[in-house]
mmCIF file of C-alpha atoms in Angstrom:
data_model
loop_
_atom_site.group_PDB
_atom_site.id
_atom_site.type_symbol
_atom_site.label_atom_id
_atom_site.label_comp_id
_atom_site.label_asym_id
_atom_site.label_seq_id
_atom_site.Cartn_x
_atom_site.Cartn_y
_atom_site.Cartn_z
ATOM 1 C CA UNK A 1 122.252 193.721 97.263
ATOM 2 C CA UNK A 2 123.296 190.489 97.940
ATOM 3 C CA UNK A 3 123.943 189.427 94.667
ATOM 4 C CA UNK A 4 126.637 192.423 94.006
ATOM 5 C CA UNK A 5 128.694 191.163 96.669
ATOM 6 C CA UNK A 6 128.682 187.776 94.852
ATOM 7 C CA UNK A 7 131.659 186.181 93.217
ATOM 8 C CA UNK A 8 129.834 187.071 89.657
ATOM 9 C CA UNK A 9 129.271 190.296 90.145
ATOM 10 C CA UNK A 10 132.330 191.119 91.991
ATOM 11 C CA UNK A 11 134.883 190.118 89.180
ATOM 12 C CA UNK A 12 133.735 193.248 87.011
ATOM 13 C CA UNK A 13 135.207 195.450 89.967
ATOM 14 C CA UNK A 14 138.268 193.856 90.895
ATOM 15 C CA UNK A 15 140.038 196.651 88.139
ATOM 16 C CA UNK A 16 138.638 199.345 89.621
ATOM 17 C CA UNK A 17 139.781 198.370 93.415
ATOM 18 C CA UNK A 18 143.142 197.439 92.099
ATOM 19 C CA UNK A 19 143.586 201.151 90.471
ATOM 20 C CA UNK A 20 141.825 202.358 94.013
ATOM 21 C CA UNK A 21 144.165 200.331 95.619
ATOM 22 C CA UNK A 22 147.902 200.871 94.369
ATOM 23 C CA UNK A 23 147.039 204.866 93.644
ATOM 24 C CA UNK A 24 146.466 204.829 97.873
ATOM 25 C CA UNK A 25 149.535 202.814 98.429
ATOM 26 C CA UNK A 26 152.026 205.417 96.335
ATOM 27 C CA UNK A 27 150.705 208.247 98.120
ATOM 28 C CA UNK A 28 151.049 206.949 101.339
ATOM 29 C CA UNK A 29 154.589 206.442 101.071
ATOM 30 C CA UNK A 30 155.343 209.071 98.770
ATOM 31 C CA UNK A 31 158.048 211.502 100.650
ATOM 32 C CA UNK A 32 156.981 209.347 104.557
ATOM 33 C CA UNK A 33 159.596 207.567 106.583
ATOM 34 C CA UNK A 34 157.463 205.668 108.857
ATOM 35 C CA UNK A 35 153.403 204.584 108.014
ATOM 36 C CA UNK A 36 151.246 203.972 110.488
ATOM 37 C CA UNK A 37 149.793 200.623 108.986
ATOM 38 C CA UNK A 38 146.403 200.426 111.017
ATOM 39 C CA UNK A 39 145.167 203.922 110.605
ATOM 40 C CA UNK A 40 146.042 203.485 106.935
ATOM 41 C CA UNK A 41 144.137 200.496 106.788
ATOM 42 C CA UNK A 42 141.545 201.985 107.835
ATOM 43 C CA UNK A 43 141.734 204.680 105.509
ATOM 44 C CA UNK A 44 142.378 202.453 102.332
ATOM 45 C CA UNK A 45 139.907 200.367 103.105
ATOM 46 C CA UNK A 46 136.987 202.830 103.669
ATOM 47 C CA UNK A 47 137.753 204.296 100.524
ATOM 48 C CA UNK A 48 137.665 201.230 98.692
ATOM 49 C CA UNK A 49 134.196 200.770 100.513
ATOM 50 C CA UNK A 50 133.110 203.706 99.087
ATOM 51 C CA UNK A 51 133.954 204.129 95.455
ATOM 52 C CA UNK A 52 133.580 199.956 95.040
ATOM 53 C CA UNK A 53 130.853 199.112 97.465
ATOM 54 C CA UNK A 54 128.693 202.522 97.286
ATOM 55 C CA UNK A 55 129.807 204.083 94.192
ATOM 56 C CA UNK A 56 130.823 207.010 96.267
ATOM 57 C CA UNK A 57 133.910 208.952 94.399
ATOM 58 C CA UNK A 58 133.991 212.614 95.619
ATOM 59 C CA UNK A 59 136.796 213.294 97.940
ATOM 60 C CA UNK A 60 134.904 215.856 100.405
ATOM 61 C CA UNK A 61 132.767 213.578 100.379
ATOM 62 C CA UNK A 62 134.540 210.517 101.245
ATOM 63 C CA UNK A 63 136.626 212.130 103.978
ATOM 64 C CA UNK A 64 132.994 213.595 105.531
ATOM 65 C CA UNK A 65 131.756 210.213 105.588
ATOM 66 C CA UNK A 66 135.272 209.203 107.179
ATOM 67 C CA UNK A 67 135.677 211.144 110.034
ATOM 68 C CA UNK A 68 131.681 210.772 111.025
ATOM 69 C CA UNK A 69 131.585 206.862 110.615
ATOM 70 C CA UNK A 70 135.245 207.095 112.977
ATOM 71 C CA UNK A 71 133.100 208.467 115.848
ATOM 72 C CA UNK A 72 129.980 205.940 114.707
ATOM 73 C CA UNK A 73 132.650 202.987 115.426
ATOM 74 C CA UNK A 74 133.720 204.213 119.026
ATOM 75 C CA UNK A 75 129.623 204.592 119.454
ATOM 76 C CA UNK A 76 128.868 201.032 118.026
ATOM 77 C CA UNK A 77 130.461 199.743 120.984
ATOM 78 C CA UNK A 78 129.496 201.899 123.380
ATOM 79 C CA UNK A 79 126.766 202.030 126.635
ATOM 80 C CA UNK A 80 123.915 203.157 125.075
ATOM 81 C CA UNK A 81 123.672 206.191 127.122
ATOM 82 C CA UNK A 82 122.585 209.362 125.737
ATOM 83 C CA UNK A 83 124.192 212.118 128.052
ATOM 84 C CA UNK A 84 126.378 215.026 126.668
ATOM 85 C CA UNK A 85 129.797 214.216 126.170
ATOM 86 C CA UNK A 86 129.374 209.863 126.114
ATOM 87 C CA UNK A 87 129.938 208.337 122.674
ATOM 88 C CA UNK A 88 126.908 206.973 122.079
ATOM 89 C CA UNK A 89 125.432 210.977 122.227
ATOM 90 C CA UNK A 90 128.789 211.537 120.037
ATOM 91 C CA UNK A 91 127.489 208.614 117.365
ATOM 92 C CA UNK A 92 123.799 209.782 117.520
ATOM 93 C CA UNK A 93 124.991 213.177 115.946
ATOM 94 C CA UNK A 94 127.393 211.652 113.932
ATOM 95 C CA UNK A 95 124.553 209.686 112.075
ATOM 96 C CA UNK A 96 123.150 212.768 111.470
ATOM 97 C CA UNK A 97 125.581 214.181 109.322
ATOM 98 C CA UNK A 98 126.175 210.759 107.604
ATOM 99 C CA UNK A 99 122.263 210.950 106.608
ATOM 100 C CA UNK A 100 122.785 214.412 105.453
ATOM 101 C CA UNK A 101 125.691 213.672 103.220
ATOM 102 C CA UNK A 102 124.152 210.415 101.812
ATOM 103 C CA UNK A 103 120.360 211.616 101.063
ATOM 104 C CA UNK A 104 121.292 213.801 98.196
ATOM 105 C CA UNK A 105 123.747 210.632 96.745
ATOM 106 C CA UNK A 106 120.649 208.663 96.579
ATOM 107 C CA UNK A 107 118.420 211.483 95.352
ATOM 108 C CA UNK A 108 121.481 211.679 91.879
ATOM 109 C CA UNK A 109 121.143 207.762 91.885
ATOM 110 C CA UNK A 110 117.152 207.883 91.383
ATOM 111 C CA UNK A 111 117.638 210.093 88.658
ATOM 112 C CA UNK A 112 120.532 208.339 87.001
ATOM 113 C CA UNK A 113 118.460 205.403 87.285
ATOM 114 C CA UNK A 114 115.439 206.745 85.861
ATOM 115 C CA UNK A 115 117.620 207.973 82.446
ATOM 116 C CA UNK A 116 119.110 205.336 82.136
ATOM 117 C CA UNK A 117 122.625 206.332 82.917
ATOM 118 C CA UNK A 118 123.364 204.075 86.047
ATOM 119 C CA UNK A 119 122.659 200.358 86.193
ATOM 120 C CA UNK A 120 121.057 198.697 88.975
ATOM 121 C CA UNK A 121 124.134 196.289 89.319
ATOM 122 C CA UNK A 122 126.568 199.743 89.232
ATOM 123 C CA UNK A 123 126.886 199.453 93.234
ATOM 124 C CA UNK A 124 125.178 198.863 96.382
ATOM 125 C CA UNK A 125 123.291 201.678 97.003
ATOM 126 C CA UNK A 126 121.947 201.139 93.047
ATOM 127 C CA UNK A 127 120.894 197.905 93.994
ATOM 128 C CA UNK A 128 118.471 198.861 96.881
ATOM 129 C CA UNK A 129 116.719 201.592 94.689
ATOM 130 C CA UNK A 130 116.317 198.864 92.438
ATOM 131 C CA UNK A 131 114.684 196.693 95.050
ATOM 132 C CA UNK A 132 110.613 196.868 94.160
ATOM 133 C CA UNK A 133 108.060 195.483 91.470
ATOM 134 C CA UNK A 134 104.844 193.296 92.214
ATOM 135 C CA UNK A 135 104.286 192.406 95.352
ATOM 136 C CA UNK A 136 107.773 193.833 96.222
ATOM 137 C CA UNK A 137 107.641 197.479 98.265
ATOM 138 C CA UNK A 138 110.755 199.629 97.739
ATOM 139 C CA UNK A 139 113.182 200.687 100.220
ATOM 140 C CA UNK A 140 112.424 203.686 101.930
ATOM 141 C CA UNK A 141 115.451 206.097 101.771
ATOM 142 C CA UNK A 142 115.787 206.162 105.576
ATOM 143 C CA UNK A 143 115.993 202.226 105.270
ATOM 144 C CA UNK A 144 118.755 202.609 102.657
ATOM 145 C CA UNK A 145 120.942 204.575 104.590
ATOM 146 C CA UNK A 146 120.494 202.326 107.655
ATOM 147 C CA UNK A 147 121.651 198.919 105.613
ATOM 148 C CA UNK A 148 124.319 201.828 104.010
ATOM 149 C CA UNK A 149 125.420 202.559 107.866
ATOM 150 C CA UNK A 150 125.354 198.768 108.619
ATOM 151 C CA UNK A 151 127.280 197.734 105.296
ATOM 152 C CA UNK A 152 130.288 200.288 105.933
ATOM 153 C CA UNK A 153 130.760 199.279 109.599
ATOM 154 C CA UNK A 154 131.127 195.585 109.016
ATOM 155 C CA UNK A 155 132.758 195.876 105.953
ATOM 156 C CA UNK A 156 135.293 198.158 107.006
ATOM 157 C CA UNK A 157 136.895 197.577 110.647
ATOM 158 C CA UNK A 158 136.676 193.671 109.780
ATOM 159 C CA UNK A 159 138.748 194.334 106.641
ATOM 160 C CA UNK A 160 141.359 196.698 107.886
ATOM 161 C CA UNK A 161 141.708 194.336 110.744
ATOM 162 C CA UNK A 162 143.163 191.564 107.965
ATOM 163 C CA UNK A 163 145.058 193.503 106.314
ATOM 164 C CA UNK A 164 146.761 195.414 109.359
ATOM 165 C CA UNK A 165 147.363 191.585 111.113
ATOM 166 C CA UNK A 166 148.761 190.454 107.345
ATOM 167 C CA UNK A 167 151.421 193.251 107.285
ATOM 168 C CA UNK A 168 152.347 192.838 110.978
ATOM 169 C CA UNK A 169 152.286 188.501 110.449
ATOM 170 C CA UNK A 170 154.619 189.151 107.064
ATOM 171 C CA UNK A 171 156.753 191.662 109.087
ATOM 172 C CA UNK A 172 157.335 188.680 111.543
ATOM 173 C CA UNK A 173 157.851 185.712 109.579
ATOM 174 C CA UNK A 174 160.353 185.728 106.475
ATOM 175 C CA UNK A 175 159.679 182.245 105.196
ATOM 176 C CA UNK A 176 155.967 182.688 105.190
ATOM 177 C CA UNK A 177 157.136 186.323 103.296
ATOM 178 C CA UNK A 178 158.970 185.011 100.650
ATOM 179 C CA UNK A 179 156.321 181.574 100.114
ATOM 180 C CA UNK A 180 153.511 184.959 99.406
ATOM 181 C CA UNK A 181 155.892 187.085 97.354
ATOM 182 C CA UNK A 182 157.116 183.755 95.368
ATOM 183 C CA UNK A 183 153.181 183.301 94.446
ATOM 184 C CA UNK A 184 152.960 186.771 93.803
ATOM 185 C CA UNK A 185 155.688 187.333 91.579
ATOM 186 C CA UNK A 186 154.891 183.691 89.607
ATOM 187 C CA UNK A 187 151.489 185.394 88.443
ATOM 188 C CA UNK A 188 153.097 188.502 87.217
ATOM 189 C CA UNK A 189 155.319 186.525 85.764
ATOM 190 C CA UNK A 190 152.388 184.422 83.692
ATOM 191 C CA UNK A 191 150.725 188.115 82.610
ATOM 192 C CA UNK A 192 150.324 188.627 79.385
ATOM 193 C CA UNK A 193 149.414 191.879 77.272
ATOM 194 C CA UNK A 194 150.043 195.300 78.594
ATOM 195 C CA UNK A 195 147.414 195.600 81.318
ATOM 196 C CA UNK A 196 148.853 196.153 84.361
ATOM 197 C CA UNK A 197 145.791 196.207 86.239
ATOM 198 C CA UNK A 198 145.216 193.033 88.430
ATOM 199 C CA UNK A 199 142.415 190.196 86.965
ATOM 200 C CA UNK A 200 139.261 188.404 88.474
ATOM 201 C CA UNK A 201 141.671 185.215 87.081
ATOM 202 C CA UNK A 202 144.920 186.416 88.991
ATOM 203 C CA UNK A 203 143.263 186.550 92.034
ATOM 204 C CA UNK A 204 141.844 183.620 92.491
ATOM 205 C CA UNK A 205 145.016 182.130 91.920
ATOM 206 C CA UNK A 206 146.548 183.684 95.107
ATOM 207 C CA UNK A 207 145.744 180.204 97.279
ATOM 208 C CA UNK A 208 148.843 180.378 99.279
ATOM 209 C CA UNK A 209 148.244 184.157 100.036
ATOM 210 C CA UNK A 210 144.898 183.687 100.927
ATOM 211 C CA UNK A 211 145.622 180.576 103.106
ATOM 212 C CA UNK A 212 147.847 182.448 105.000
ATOM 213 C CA UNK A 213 145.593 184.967 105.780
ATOM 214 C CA UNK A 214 142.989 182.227 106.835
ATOM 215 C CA UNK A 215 145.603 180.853 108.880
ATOM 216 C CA UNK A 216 145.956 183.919 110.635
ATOM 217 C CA UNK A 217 142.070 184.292 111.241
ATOM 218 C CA UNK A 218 141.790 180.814 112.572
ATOM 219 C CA UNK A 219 144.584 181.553 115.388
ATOM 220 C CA UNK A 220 143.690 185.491 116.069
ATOM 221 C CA UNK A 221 139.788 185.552 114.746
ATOM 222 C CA UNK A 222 138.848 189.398 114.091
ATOM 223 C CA UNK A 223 135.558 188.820 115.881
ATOM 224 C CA UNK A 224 136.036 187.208 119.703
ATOM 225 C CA UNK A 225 132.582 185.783 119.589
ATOM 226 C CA UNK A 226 128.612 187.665 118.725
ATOM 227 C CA UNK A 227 125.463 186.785 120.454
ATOM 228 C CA UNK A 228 122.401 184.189 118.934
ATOM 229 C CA UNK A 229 119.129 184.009 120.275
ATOM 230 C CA UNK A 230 117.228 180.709 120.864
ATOM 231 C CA UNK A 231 114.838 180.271 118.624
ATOM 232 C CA UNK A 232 113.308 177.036 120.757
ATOM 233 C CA UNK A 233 114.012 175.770 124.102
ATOM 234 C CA UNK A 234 117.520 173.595 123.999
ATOM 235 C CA UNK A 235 119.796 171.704 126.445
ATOM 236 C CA UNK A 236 124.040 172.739 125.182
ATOM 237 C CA UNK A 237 126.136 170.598 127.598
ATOM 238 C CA UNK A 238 123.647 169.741 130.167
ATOM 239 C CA UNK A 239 122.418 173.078 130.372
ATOM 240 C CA UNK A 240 118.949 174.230 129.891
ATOM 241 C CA UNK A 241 118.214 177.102 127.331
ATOM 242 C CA UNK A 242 114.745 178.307 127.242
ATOM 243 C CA UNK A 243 113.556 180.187 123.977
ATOM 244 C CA UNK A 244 114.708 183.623 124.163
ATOM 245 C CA UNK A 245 118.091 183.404 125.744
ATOM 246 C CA UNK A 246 120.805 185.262 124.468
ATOM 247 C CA UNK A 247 123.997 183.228 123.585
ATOM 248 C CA UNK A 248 127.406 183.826 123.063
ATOM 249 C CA UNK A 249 129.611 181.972 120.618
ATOM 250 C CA UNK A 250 133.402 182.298 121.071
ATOM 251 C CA UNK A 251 135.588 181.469 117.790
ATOM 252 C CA UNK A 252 138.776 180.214 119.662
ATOM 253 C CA UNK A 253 136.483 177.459 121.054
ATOM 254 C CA UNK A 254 136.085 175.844 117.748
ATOM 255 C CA UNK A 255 139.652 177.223 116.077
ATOM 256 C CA UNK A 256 141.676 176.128 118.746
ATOM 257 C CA UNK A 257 140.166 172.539 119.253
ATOM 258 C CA UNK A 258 142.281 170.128 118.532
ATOM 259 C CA UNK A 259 139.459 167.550 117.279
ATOM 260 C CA UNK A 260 139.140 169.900 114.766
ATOM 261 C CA UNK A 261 142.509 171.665 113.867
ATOM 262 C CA UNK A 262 145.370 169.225 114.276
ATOM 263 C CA UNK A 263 148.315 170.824 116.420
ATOM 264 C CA UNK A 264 146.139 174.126 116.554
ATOM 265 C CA UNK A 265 148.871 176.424 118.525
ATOM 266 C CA UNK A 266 151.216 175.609 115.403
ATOM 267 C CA UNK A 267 151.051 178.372 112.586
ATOM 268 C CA UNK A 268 150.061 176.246 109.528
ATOM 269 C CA UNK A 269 148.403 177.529 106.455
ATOM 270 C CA UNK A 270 148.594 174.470 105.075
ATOM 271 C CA UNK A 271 145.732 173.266 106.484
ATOM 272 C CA UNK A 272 143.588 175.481 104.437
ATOM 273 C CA UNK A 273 145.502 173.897 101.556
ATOM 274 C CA UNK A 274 144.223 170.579 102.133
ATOM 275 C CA UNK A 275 142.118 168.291 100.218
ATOM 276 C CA UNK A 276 140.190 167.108 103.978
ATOM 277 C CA UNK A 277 137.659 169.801 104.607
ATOM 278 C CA UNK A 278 137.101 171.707 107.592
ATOM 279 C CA UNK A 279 134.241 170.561 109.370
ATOM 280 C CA UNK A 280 130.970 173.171 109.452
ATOM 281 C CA UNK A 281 130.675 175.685 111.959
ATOM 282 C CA UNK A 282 133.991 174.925 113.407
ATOM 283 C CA UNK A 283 136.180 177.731 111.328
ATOM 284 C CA UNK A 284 133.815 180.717 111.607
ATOM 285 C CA UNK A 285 136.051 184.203 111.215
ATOM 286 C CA UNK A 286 133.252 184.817 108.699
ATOM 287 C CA UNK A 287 130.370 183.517 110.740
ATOM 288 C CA UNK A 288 128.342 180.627 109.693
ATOM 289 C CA UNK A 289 125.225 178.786 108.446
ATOM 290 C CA UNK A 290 122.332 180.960 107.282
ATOM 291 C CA UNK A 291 124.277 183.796 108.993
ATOM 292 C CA UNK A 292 127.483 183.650 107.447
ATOM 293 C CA UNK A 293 129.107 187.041 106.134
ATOM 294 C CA UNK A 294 127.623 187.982 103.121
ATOM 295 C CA UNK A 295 130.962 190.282 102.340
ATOM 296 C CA UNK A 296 133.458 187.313 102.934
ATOM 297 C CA UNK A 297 134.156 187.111 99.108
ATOM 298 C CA UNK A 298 134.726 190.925 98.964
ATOM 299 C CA UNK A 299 137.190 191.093 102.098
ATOM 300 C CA UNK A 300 139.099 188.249 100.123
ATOM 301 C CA UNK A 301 139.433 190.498 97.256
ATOM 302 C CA UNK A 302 140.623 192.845 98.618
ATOM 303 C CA UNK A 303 142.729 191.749 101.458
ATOM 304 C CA UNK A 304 145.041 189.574 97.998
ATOM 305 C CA UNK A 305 144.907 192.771 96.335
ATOM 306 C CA UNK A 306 146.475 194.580 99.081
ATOM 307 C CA UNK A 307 149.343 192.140 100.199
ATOM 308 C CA UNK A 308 149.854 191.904 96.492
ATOM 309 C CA UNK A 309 150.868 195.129 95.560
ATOM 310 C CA UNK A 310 152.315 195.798 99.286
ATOM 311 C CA UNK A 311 155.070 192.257 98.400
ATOM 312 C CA UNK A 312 155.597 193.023 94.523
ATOM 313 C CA UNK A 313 156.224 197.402 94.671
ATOM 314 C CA UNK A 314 157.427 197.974 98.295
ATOM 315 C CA UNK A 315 159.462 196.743 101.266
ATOM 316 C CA UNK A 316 158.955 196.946 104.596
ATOM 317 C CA UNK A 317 159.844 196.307 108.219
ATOM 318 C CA UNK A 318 158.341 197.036 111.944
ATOM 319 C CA UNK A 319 159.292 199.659 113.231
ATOM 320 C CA UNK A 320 158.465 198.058 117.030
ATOM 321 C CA UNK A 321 159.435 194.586 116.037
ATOM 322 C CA UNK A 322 158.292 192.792 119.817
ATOM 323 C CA UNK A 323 154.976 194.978 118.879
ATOM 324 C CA UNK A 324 151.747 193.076 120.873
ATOM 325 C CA UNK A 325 148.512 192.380 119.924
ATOM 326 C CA UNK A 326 145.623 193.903 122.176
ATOM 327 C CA UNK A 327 142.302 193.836 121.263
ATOM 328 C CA UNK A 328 140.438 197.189 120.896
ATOM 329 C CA UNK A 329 137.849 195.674 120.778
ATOM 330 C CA UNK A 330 139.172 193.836 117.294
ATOM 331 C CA UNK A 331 143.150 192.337 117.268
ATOM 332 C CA UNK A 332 145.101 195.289 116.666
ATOM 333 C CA UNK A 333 148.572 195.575 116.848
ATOM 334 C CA UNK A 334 149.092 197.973 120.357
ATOM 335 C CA UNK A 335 151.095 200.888 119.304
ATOM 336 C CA UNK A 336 149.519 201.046 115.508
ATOM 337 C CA UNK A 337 152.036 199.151 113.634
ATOM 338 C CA UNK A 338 154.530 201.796 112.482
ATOM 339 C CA UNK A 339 156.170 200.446 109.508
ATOM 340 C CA UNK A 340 159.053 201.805 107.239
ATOM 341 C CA UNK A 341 157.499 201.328 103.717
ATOM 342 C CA UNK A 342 160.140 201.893 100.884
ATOM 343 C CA UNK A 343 158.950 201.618 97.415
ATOM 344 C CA UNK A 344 160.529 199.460 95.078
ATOM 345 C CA UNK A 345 160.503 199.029 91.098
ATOM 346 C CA UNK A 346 157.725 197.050 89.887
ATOM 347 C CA UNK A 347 158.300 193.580 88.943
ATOM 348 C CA UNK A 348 157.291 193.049 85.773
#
């Protein structure tokens, strides 16, 4: 599973989430004044999870899935409680229905496996029925839809969240606007051949784009902070920590240290441009060390393909232009971010 999510395996996709990608876009806006640029960045994205990610293409299906993993997110951060009426009751049933709507996918993946007509590297859930041999016992199909469930809820709030806070950053600041689109247009500009679809190549040469959006992670970091055990007892500025203890790590700590980030209040993607590396486990959006984000090259991906097509077929502006940011519990902007998304010819 691992290894899909890899840079090598994901550059065989990128086509297929830049069709997925712009198709979503044009509706959106087709015959719409106003977006609302979170919900539909939750929407895009979850999509893209599905048909890229899980190989998951029916429409009924998808918008099952969508509006029973919507409940699961409210429940993932709930009291684990289970009354009538609480959330965490709410998400209980929810995961019902997702396991119901999921079985019979991995029942038609067995047998397209076993014919020969699906490859193990085809998606995720291909990839864990693949998982067995010597010495190697399979996944149970309860166990796959529990790493399924796991997959799609840190793939997908994490990655709408960077996208939504790229649109409402872009809205904000023209310079940084026209720096992204400039880069943008410059690789369209270098295409060659009649494909219009967007390449494994063209992406990776989005460094500006892509540095802005790490910018924007170091100074509002999707994740406040997650909780580590101690695997031994430890002393963390003079303080004991037996084995066992639960610990929380806070990313603004580290991203907002100015032994670390020089002048970190200032907006500067140009630190990620740098030839001086960041020091380890001080810029952590993505986590670190053995438990670093094993999706962080897939929410890249897609977050360049996004702002891509968003700077190079449409224009936009804020609708609520002093709009805040309140965390819910991610960095959302408050009222949704309604936008005014006009399409625009394609440059070519």
């Amino acid at each position: 599973m691992v290894s899909f999510l890899k840079a090598e395996s994901l550059q065989h996709h990128v086509k297929h989430m830049d069709r997925l990608i712009k198709a979503s876009l044009l509706r959106e806006s087709k015959d719409r004044d106003v977006v609302q640029a979170v919900q539909f960045m939750k929407n895009l994205t979850f999509e893209v999870a599905c048909c890229v990610l899980f190989g998951v293409e029916d429409e009924v299906v998808i918008k099952g899935l969508m509006s029973d993993f919507a409940v699961a997110f409210k429940a993932f951060w709930s009291i684990p409680i289970n009354l009538p009426g609480t959330n965490y009751t709410r998400g209980l049933a929810a995961r019902k229905r997702i396991v119901a709507k999921i079985l019979p996918i991995i029942q038609k993946k067995k047998e397209e496996l076993a014919n020969g007509t699906l490859s193990p590297r085809n998606d995720v859930i291909a990839c864990f029925l693949s998982i067995g041999g010597e010495n190697v016992v399979p996944l149970s199909d309860l166990e796959i839809i529990d790493n399924f469930i796991f997959l799609m809820i840190a793939s997908h709030d994490t990655a709408a969240n960077l996208s939504s806070m790229m649109i409402w950053k872009l809205s904000r600041d023209k310079e940084i606007y026209n720096k992204i689109r400039e880069e943008q247009v410059n690789i369209l500009a270098q295409r060659q051949g009649g494909d219009e679809t967007l390449t494994w190549i063209e992406v990776n040469k989005m460094k500006y784009t892509w540095s802005v959006a790490q910018e924007l992670m170091r100074v509002i970091p999707p994740l406040f902070g997650n909780f580590r055990t101690t695997t031994a007892d430890t002393t963390f500025a003079g303080y004991d920590l037996p084995k066992g203890w639960q610990v929380f790590w806070v990313a603004c700590e580290t991203h907002m240290d100015k032994n670390f980030f020089e002048d970190p209040t200032t907006f500067d993607p140009s630190r990620f441009e740098a030839k001086k590396p960041v020091p380890p486990c001080t810029y952590i959006p993505f986590g670190a060390g053995m438990h670093q984000c094993i999706g962080n090259e897939y929410a890249r991906v897609k977050t360049l393909t996004i702002v891509h097509h968003l700077v190079t077929r449409f224009e936009w502006s804020q609708v609520n232009p002093n709009e805040k940011i309140s965390r819910q519990p991610l960095p959302y902007p408050s009222t949704g971010l309604p936008i005014k998304l006009i399409p625009k010819p394609a440059v070519l």
